[in-house]
PDB file of C-alpha atoms in Angstrom:
ATOM      1  CA  GLY A   1     -11.703  -5.614 -21.497  1.00 40.00           C
ATOM      2  CA  ALA A   2     -11.763  -3.168 -18.629  1.00 37.00           C
ATOM      3  CA  THR A   3      -9.259  -0.857 -20.328  1.00 32.00           C
ATOM      4  CA  ASP A   4     -11.216  -0.428 -23.552  1.00 35.00           C
ATOM      5  CA  GLU A   5     -14.723  -0.295 -22.144  1.00 39.00           C
ATOM      6  CA  GLY A   6     -13.997   2.025 -19.235  1.00 35.00           C
ATOM      7  CA  VAL A   7     -14.430   1.494 -15.504  1.00 44.00           C
ATOM      8  CA  HIS A   8     -17.335   2.091 -13.160  1.00 42.00           C
ATOM      9  CA  HIS A   9     -17.370   4.852 -10.562  1.00 36.00           C
ATOM     10  CA  LEU A  10     -19.780   6.447  -8.109  1.00 40.00           C
ATOM     11  CA  ARG A  11     -21.578   9.699  -8.743  1.00 33.00           C
ATOM     12  CA  SER A  12     -21.754  12.243  -5.938  1.00 36.00           C
ATOM     13  CA  ALA A  13     -24.809  11.393  -3.847  1.00 33.00           C
ATOM     14  CA  PRO A  14     -25.538  10.725  -0.184  1.00 34.00           C
ATOM     15  CA  ALA A  15     -24.445   7.456   1.428  1.00 35.00           C
ATOM     16  CA  ARG A  16     -25.761   4.241  -0.150  1.00 38.00           C
ATOM     17  CA  ALA A  17     -28.077   6.181  -2.473  1.00 35.00           C
ATOM     18  CA  ARG A  18     -25.195   6.752  -4.898  1.00 36.00           C
ATOM     19  CA  SER A  19     -25.587   5.138  -8.286  1.00 34.00           C
ATOM     20  CA  VAL A  20     -22.971   3.394 -10.384  1.00 38.00           C
ATOM     21  CA  THR A  21     -22.328   4.482 -13.927  1.00 37.00           C
ATOM     22  CA  VAL A  22     -19.806   3.828 -16.691  1.00 34.00           C
ATOM     23  CA  VAL A  23     -17.302   6.530 -17.520  1.00 37.00           C
ATOM     24  CA  ASP A  24     -14.865   6.758 -20.372  1.00 39.00           C
ATOM     25  CA  ARG A  25     -11.337   5.838 -19.322  1.00 38.00           C
ATOM     26  CA  ARG A  26     -10.045   9.276 -20.376  1.00 39.00           C
ATOM     27  CA  GLN A  27     -12.254  11.106 -17.901  1.00 45.00           C
ATOM     28  CA  GLU A  28     -10.542  12.356 -14.758  1.00 47.00           C
ATOM     29  CA  THR A  29     -12.713  10.995 -11.976  1.00 56.00           C
ATOM     30  CA  GLY A  30     -10.448  11.507  -8.979  1.00 85.00           C
ATOM     31  CA  LEU A  31     -12.350   8.718  -7.201  1.00 90.00           C
ATOM     32  CA  ARG A  32     -10.510   7.509  -4.100  1.00 92.00           C
ATOM     33  CA  VAL A  33     -10.252   3.727  -4.416  1.00 94.00           C
ATOM     34  CA  LEU A  34      -8.863   1.175  -1.990  1.00 95.00           C
ATOM     35  CA  PHE A  35      -8.126  -2.118  -3.778  1.00 96.00           C
ATOM     36  CA  VAL A  36      -7.560  -5.110  -1.478  1.00 95.00           C
ATOM     37  CA  ALA A  37      -6.262  -8.405  -2.896  1.00 95.00           C
ATOM     38  CA  PHE A  38      -5.043 -11.526  -1.174  1.00 94.00           C
ATOM     39  CA  GLU A  39      -1.722 -11.209  -2.958  1.00 93.00           C
ATOM     40  CA  TRP A  40      -0.115  -8.906  -5.500  1.00 94.00           C
ATOM     41  CA  ARG A  41       2.353 -10.822  -7.655  1.00 88.00           C
ATOM     42  CA  ALA A  42       3.373 -11.203 -11.277  1.00 79.00           C
ATOM     43  CA  ILE A  43       2.045 -14.725 -11.895  1.00 79.00           C
ATOM     44  CA  GLY A  44      -1.343 -16.378 -11.458  1.00 79.00           C
ATOM     45  CA  GLY A  45      -4.698 -15.891 -13.191  1.00 81.00           C
ATOM     46  CA  ILE A  46      -6.568 -13.852 -10.595  1.00 85.00           C
ATOM     47  CA  GLU A  47      -3.383 -11.983  -9.706  1.00 88.00           C
ATOM     48  CA  ALA A  48      -2.861 -10.894 -13.332  1.00 86.00           C
ATOM     49  CA  TYR A  49      -6.528  -9.929 -13.617  1.00 88.00           C
ATOM     50  CA  ASN A  50      -6.365  -7.783 -10.475  1.00 91.00           C
ATOM     51  CA  ARG A  51      -3.225  -6.062 -11.765  1.00 91.00           C
ATOM     52  CA  HIS A  52      -4.964  -5.172 -15.036  1.00 88.00           C
ATOM     53  CA  LEU A  53      -8.027  -3.929 -13.165  1.00 90.00           C
ATOM     54  CA  ALA A  54      -5.957  -1.761 -10.823  1.00 92.00           C
ATOM     55  CA  GLN A  55      -4.068  -0.234 -13.749  1.00 89.00           C
ATOM     56  CA  SER A  56      -7.374   0.426 -15.578  1.00 88.00           C
ATOM     57  CA  LEU A  57      -8.649   2.319 -12.541  1.00 91.00           C
ATOM     58  CA  VAL A  58      -5.488   4.427 -12.554  1.00 91.00           C
ATOM     59  CA  ARG A  59      -5.899   5.181 -16.264  1.00 87.00           C
ATOM     60  CA  ALA A  60      -9.493   6.240 -15.563  1.00 88.00           C
ATOM     61  CA  GLY A  61      -8.125   8.949 -13.261  1.00 90.00           C
ATOM     62  CA  CYS A  62      -8.860   7.245  -9.943  1.00 93.00           C
ATOM     63  CA  ASP A  63      -6.661   7.738  -6.889  1.00 93.00           C
ATOM     64  CA  VAL A  64      -5.870   4.088  -6.128  1.00 94.00           C
ATOM     65  CA  ARG A  65      -4.281   2.524  -3.052  1.00 94.00           C
ATOM     66  CA  LEU A  66      -3.390  -1.182  -2.990  1.00 96.00           C
ATOM     67  CA  TRP A  67      -3.241  -3.537  -0.011  1.00 95.00           C
ATOM     68  CA  GLY A  68      -1.892  -7.081  -0.175  1.00 95.00           C
ATOM     69  CA  VAL A  69      -3.255  -9.296   2.604  1.00 95.00           C
ATOM     70  CA  VAL A  70      -0.553 -11.977   2.433  1.00 94.00           C
ATOM     71  CA  ASN A  71       2.266  -9.854   1.003  1.00 94.00           C
ATOM     72  CA  ASP A  72       5.026  -9.195   3.522  1.00 94.00           C
ATOM     73  CA  ARG A  73       7.012  -6.791   1.317  1.00 94.00           C
ATOM     74  CA  PRO A  74       6.012  -3.906  -0.957  1.00 94.00           C
ATOM     75  CA  VAL A  75       5.140  -4.984  -4.503  1.00 92.00           C
ATOM     76  CA  GLY A  76       5.156  -2.800  -7.614  1.00 92.00           C
ATOM     77  CA  VAL A  77       1.965  -2.895  -9.682  1.00 89.00           C
ATOM     78  CA  GLY A  78       2.484  -0.691 -12.726  1.00 83.00           C
ATOM     79  CA  PRO A  79       2.870   2.853 -11.402  1.00 85.00           C
ATOM     80  CA  LEU A  80       1.615   1.815  -7.943  1.00 90.00           C
ATOM     81  CA  GLU A  81       3.127   0.070  -4.945  1.00 93.00           C
ATOM     82  CA  ALA A  82       1.025  -2.351  -2.914  1.00 94.00           C
ATOM     83  CA  LEU A  83       1.174  -2.008   0.847  1.00 94.00           C
ATOM     84  CA  PRO A  84       1.996  -5.373   2.484  1.00 95.00           C
ATOM     85  CA  LEU A  85      -0.227  -6.293   5.442  1.00 94.00           C
ATOM     86  CA  ALA A  86       1.388  -9.577   6.555  1.00 94.00           C
ATOM     87  CA  PRO A  87       4.162  -9.662   9.164  1.00 93.00           C
ATOM     88  CA  ARG A  88       7.643 -10.786   8.102  1.00 91.00           C
ATOM     89  CA  TRP A  89       8.550 -12.628  11.306  1.00 89.00           C
ATOM     90  CA  ARG A  90       7.887 -16.322  10.609  1.00 88.00           C
ATOM     91  CA  PRO A  91       5.992 -17.314  13.815  1.00 88.00           C
ATOM     92  CA  ALA A  92       3.793 -14.212  13.592  1.00 92.00           C
ATOM     93  CA  LYS A  93       3.217 -14.822   9.887  1.00 89.00           C
ATOM     94  CA  SER A  94       2.022 -18.395  10.514  1.00 89.00           C
ATOM     95  CA  PHE A  95      -0.485 -17.227  13.153  1.00 91.00           C
ATOM     96  CA  TYR A  96      -1.596 -14.373  10.878  1.00 91.00           C
ATOM     97  CA  HIS A  97      -2.242 -16.636   7.881  1.00 90.00           C
ATOM     98  CA  ARG A  98      -4.088 -19.332   9.830  1.00 89.00           C
ATOM     99  CA  ILE A  99      -6.131 -17.302  12.309  1.00 88.00           C
ATOM    100  CA  ASN A 100      -5.643 -13.580  12.527  1.00 90.00           C
ATOM    101  CA  TRP A 101      -5.735 -11.962   9.086  1.00 92.00           C
ATOM    102  CA  ARG A 102      -9.513 -11.325   9.025  1.00 91.00           C
ATOM    103  CA  ARG A 103      -9.542  -9.560  12.384  1.00 90.00           C
ATOM    104  CA  LEU A 104      -6.516  -7.428  11.543  1.00 91.00           C
ATOM    105  CA  LEU A 105      -7.843  -6.544   8.076  1.00 91.00           C
ATOM    106  CA  SER A 106     -11.206  -5.503   9.552  1.00 89.00           C
ATOM    107  CA  ALA A 107      -9.482  -3.353  12.159  1.00 89.00           C
ATOM    108  CA  ARG A 108      -7.274  -1.715   9.548  1.00 90.00           C
ATOM    109  CA  LEU A 109     -10.232  -0.998   7.289  1.00 88.00           C
ATOM    110  CA  THR A 110     -12.009   0.631  10.228  1.00 85.00           C
ATOM    111  CA  ARG A 111      -8.998   2.829  10.959  1.00 86.00           C
ATOM    112  CA  GLU A 112      -7.890   3.718   7.448  1.00 84.00           C
ATOM    113  CA  GLY A 113     -10.703   2.882   5.042  1.00 80.00           C
ATOM    114  CA  ALA A 114     -13.038   5.745   5.846  1.00 76.00           C
ATOM    115  CA  GLY A 115     -11.212   8.092   3.473  1.00 82.00           C
ATOM    116  CA  CYS A 116     -11.885   5.989   0.381  1.00 87.00           C
ATOM    117  CA  GLU A 117     -15.029   6.269  -1.738  1.00 90.00           C
ATOM    118  CA  LEU A 118     -14.890   2.776  -3.209  1.00 92.00           C
ATOM    119  CA  LEU A 119     -13.547  -0.489  -1.828  1.00 93.00           C
ATOM    120  CA  VAL A 120     -12.555  -3.086  -4.435  1.00 94.00           C
ATOM    121  CA  LEU A 121     -12.136  -6.655  -3.190  1.00 94.00           C
ATOM    122  CA  GLY A 122     -10.160  -8.852  -5.555  1.00 93.00           C
ATOM    123  CA  HIS A 123     -11.628 -12.102  -4.208  1.00 92.00           C
ATOM    124  CA  VAL A 124     -14.947 -13.134  -2.677  1.00 91.00           C
ATOM    125  CA  GLY A 125     -13.031 -14.610   0.262  1.00 90.00           C
ATOM    126  CA  LEU A 126     -12.159 -11.053   1.348  1.00 92.00           C
ATOM    127  CA  LEU A 127     -15.778 -10.220   2.227  1.00 90.00           C
ATOM    128  CA  LEU A 128     -15.835  -9.567   5.975  1.00 81.00           C
ATOM    129  CA  ASP A 129     -18.995  -9.972   8.044  1.00 71.00           C
ATOM    130  CA  GLY A 130     -20.637  -6.651   8.765  1.00 63.00           C
ATOM    131  CA  TRP A 131     -17.889  -4.409   7.435  1.00 63.00           C
ATOM    132  CA  ALA A 132     -18.656  -4.023   3.759  1.00 56.00           C
ATOM    133  CA  ALA A 133     -22.077  -2.483   4.459  1.00 59.00           C
ATOM    134  CA  LYS A 134     -20.294   0.599   5.782  1.00 71.00           C
ATOM    135  CA  MET A 135     -19.126   1.704   2.347  1.00 81.00           C
ATOM    136  CA  HIS A 136     -19.520   1.238  -1.407  1.00 89.00           C
ATOM    137  CA  TYR A 137     -17.738  -1.825  -2.680  1.00 91.00           C
ATOM    138  CA  TRP A 138     -17.099  -4.043  -5.669  1.00 93.00           C
ATOM    139  CA  VAL A 139     -16.125  -7.685  -5.328  1.00 93.00           C
ATOM    140  CA  TRP A 140     -14.774 -10.133  -7.887  1.00 90.00           C
ATOM    141  CA  GLY A 141     -16.170 -13.637  -8.270  1.00 86.00           C
ATOM    142  CA  TYR A 142     -13.366 -15.120 -10.276  1.00 80.00           C
ATOM    143  CA  GLY A 143     -14.120 -18.822 -10.604  1.00 77.00           C
ATOM    144  CA  GLN A 144     -14.563 -21.938  -8.516  1.00 79.00           C
ATOM    145  CA  GLU A 145     -15.010 -20.041  -5.253  1.00 81.00           C
ATOM    146  CA  VAL A 146     -18.471 -18.880  -6.436  1.00 84.00           C
ATOM    147  CA  TRP A 147     -19.517 -21.990  -8.380  1.00 83.00           C
ATOM    148  CA  THR A 148     -20.408 -24.006  -5.270  1.00 81.00           C
ATOM    149  CA  ASP A 149     -22.822 -23.347  -2.407  1.00 84.00           C
ATOM    150  CA  LEU A 150     -22.154 -20.061  -0.617  1.00 88.00           C
ATOM    151  CA  GLU A 151     -22.662 -19.216   3.032  1.00 88.00           C
ATOM    152  CA  GLU A 152     -25.652 -16.981   3.775  1.00 88.00           C
ATOM    153  CA  SER A 153     -23.393 -14.177   4.993  1.00 87.00           C
ATOM    154  CA  THR A 154     -21.478 -14.289   1.694  1.00 88.00           C
ATOM    155  CA  VAL A 155     -24.700 -14.190  -0.339  1.00 89.00           C
ATOM    156  CA  ARG A 156     -25.908 -11.142   1.643  1.00 88.00           C
ATOM    157  CA  ALA A 157     -22.587  -9.387   1.085  1.00 89.00           C
ATOM    158  CA  LEU A 158     -22.682 -10.127  -2.650  1.00 90.00           C
ATOM    159  CA  GLU A 159     -26.256  -8.833  -2.893  1.00 90.00           C
ATOM    160  CA  GLY A 160     -25.200  -5.634  -1.132  1.00 89.00           C
ATOM    161  CA  ALA A 161     -22.295  -4.904  -3.485  1.00 90.00           C
ATOM    162  CA  ASP A 162     -22.430  -2.030  -5.949  1.00 91.00           C
ATOM    163  CA  LEU A 163     -20.893  -4.426  -8.469  1.00 92.00           C
ATOM    164  CA  VAL A 164     -20.094  -8.129  -8.520  1.00 92.00           C
ATOM    165  CA  GLY A 165     -17.643  -8.680 -11.342  1.00 92.00           C
ATOM    166  CA  THR A 166     -17.031 -11.966 -13.140  1.00 90.00           C
ATOM    167  CA  ILE A 167     -14.653 -12.868 -15.950  1.00 86.00           C
ATOM    168  CA  SER A 168     -17.013 -15.026 -18.034  1.00 85.00           C
ATOM    169  CA  ALA A 169     -20.674 -15.646 -18.833  1.00 88.00           C
ATOM    170  CA  PHE A 170     -20.203 -19.135 -17.387  1.00 87.00           C
ATOM    171  CA  THR A 171     -19.262 -17.767 -13.959  1.00 88.00           C
ATOM    172  CA  GLU A 172     -21.967 -15.093 -14.174  1.00 90.00           C
ATOM    173  CA  ALA A 173     -24.627 -17.752 -14.788  1.00 89.00           C
ATOM    174  CA  ARG A 174     -23.408 -19.929 -11.933  1.00 88.00           C
ATOM    175  CA  LEU A 175     -23.368 -16.925  -9.611  1.00 90.00           C
ATOM    176  CA  ARG A 176     -26.898 -15.842 -10.558  1.00 89.00           C
ATOM    177  CA  GLU A 177     -28.117 -19.273  -9.473  1.00 89.00           C
ATOM    178  CA  ARG A 178     -26.955 -18.425  -5.963  1.00 86.00           C
ATOM    179  CA  VAL A 179     -27.375 -14.657  -5.693  1.00 87.00           C
ATOM    180  CA  ALA A 180     -30.958 -13.478  -6.262  1.00 80.00           C
ATOM    181  CA  ARG A 181     -30.298  -9.746  -6.175  1.00 79.00           C
ATOM    182  CA  GLY A 182     -27.425  -7.440  -6.920  1.00 76.00           C
ATOM    183  CA  ARG A 183     -25.615  -6.119  -9.957  1.00 88.00           C
ATOM    184  CA  ILE A 184     -23.547  -8.829 -11.631  1.00 91.00           C
ATOM    185  CA  ALA A 185     -21.534  -7.987 -14.723  1.00 91.00           C
ATOM    186  CA  VAL A 186     -18.979  -9.698 -16.943  1.00 90.00           C
ATOM    187  CA  VAL A 187     -15.679  -7.853 -17.292  1.00 87.00           C
ATOM    188  CA  ASN A 188     -13.669 -10.083 -19.599  1.00 82.00           C
ATOM    189  CA  VAL A 189     -10.013 -10.798 -19.104  1.00 79.00           C
ATOM    190  CA  PRO A 190      -8.159  -7.965 -20.865  1.00 75.00           C
ATOM    191  CA  VAL A 191      -5.483  -8.241 -23.542  1.00 73.00           C
ATOM    192  CA  ASP A 192      -2.526  -5.871 -23.684  1.00 71.00           C
ATOM    193  CA  THR A 193      -3.002  -4.549 -27.225  1.00 74.00           C
ATOM    194  CA  GLU A 194       0.401  -2.856 -27.147  1.00 75.00           C
ATOM    195  CA  ARG A 195       2.026  -6.301 -26.984  1.00 73.00           C
ATOM    196  CA  PHE A 196      -0.556  -8.545 -28.677  1.00 73.00           C
ATOM    197  CA  GLN A 197      -2.348  -7.708 -31.920  1.00 73.00           C
ATOM    198  CA  PRO A 198      -4.569  -9.901 -34.117  1.00 67.00           C
ATOM    199  CA  GLY A 199      -2.844 -11.407 -37.108  1.00 67.00           C
ATOM    200  CA  GLY A 200      -4.091 -11.588 -40.656  1.00 63.00           C
ATOM    201  CA  GLY A 201      -5.580 -15.072 -40.285  1.00 60.00           C
ATOM    202  CA  PRO A 202      -4.468 -18.680 -39.721  1.00 56.00           C
ATOM    203  CA  SER A 203      -0.754 -19.107 -40.289  1.00 57.00           C
ATOM    204  CA  THR A 204      -1.081 -22.697 -41.455  1.00 53.00           C
ATOM    205  CA  THR A 205      -1.727 -23.713 -45.060  1.00 57.00           C
ATOM    206  CA  ASP A 206      -2.722 -27.234 -44.067  1.00 57.00           C
ATOM    207  CA  THR A 207      -6.185 -27.730 -45.569  1.00 60.00           C
ATOM    208  CA  GLU A 208      -6.934 -30.455 -43.027  1.00 63.00           C
ATOM    209  CA  ARG A 209      -6.290 -27.995 -40.205  1.00 62.00           C
ATOM    210  CA  PRO A 210      -7.924 -24.762 -41.398  1.00 62.00           C
ATOM    211  CA  GLY A 211      -7.736 -23.091 -38.003  1.00 67.00           C
ATOM    212  CA  VAL A 212      -6.247 -23.354 -34.528  1.00 68.00           C
ATOM    213  CA  VAL A 213      -8.110 -22.803 -31.273  1.00 66.00           C
ATOM    214  CA  LEU A 214      -5.953 -21.360 -28.510  1.00 67.00           C
ATOM    215  CA  THR A 215      -7.167 -21.387 -24.900  1.00 63.00           C
ATOM    216  CA  VAL A 216      -5.382 -19.953 -21.884  1.00 60.00           C
ATOM    217  CA  GLY A 217      -7.581 -21.939 -19.503  1.00 62.00           C
ATOM    218  CA  ARG A 218      -7.602 -25.617 -18.626  1.00 63.00           C
ATOM    219  CA  LEU A 219      -9.585 -28.036 -20.793  1.00 63.00           C
ATOM    220  CA  GLN A 220      -9.722 -31.038 -18.522  1.00 66.00           C
ATOM    221  CA  VAL A 221     -12.781 -32.991 -17.436  1.00 68.00           C
ATOM    222  CA  GLY A 222     -13.328 -32.683 -13.702  1.00 66.00           C
ATOM    223  CA  ARG A 223     -10.945 -29.718 -13.316  1.00 62.00           C
ATOM    224  CA  ASP A 224     -12.628 -27.142 -15.519  1.00 59.00           C
ATOM    225  CA  LYS A 225     -11.809 -23.460 -15.478  1.00 58.00           C
ATOM    226  CA  GLY A 226     -15.077 -22.203 -16.898  1.00 54.00           C
ATOM    227  CA  HIS A 227     -14.848 -24.142 -20.150  1.00 55.00           C
ATOM    228  CA  ARG A 228     -17.046 -27.139 -20.853  1.00 56.00           C
ATOM    229  CA  ALA A 229     -14.690 -29.995 -21.677  1.00 50.00           C
TER     230      ALA A 229
END
């Protein structure tokens, strides 16, 4: 996972000419990272993945700030606190969610994003027309949102990313069918090895059931989560 294999960062170089390399997680990079997710919360697949990724960046020595587009209250993410961008007042929140969040996010990035060296977008839906080209950015193609046809503006933004991350070879292959250029890499879903450790083998002695397959995704025809059912 991201914790064991290290995280990517940008070497010092002018503008878009910077290259991306892999650094060991123990190296102090000091890279200023702004990580934007739709929502920071404790449950949900992409939410858990983003939390692990943010914490891996911190362990790699990056200076990480978190923004939550639909959060209306601060949220703790490991040692960090995510800044909520959504209003709390109900009528304003409804207008924000339906119409206004893209414009306000773009304006806030223009005002406050210039100080960061890397923008991490936790969902492909956060790509904003014309803005991402102003800085180095990663974006995550998590699942179904990149399996179907993509708008031309989204394809251009994905091709311009320093890294397009996916969680499985299945999603990577589907994405490569749609994105001709760009760096696409699989960063598998991590496992907290302090809490979960491999056992010594199957716990059952039933000779008719020599092993058990455990999946944390959905195995259901017509509603797949990257598995072929």
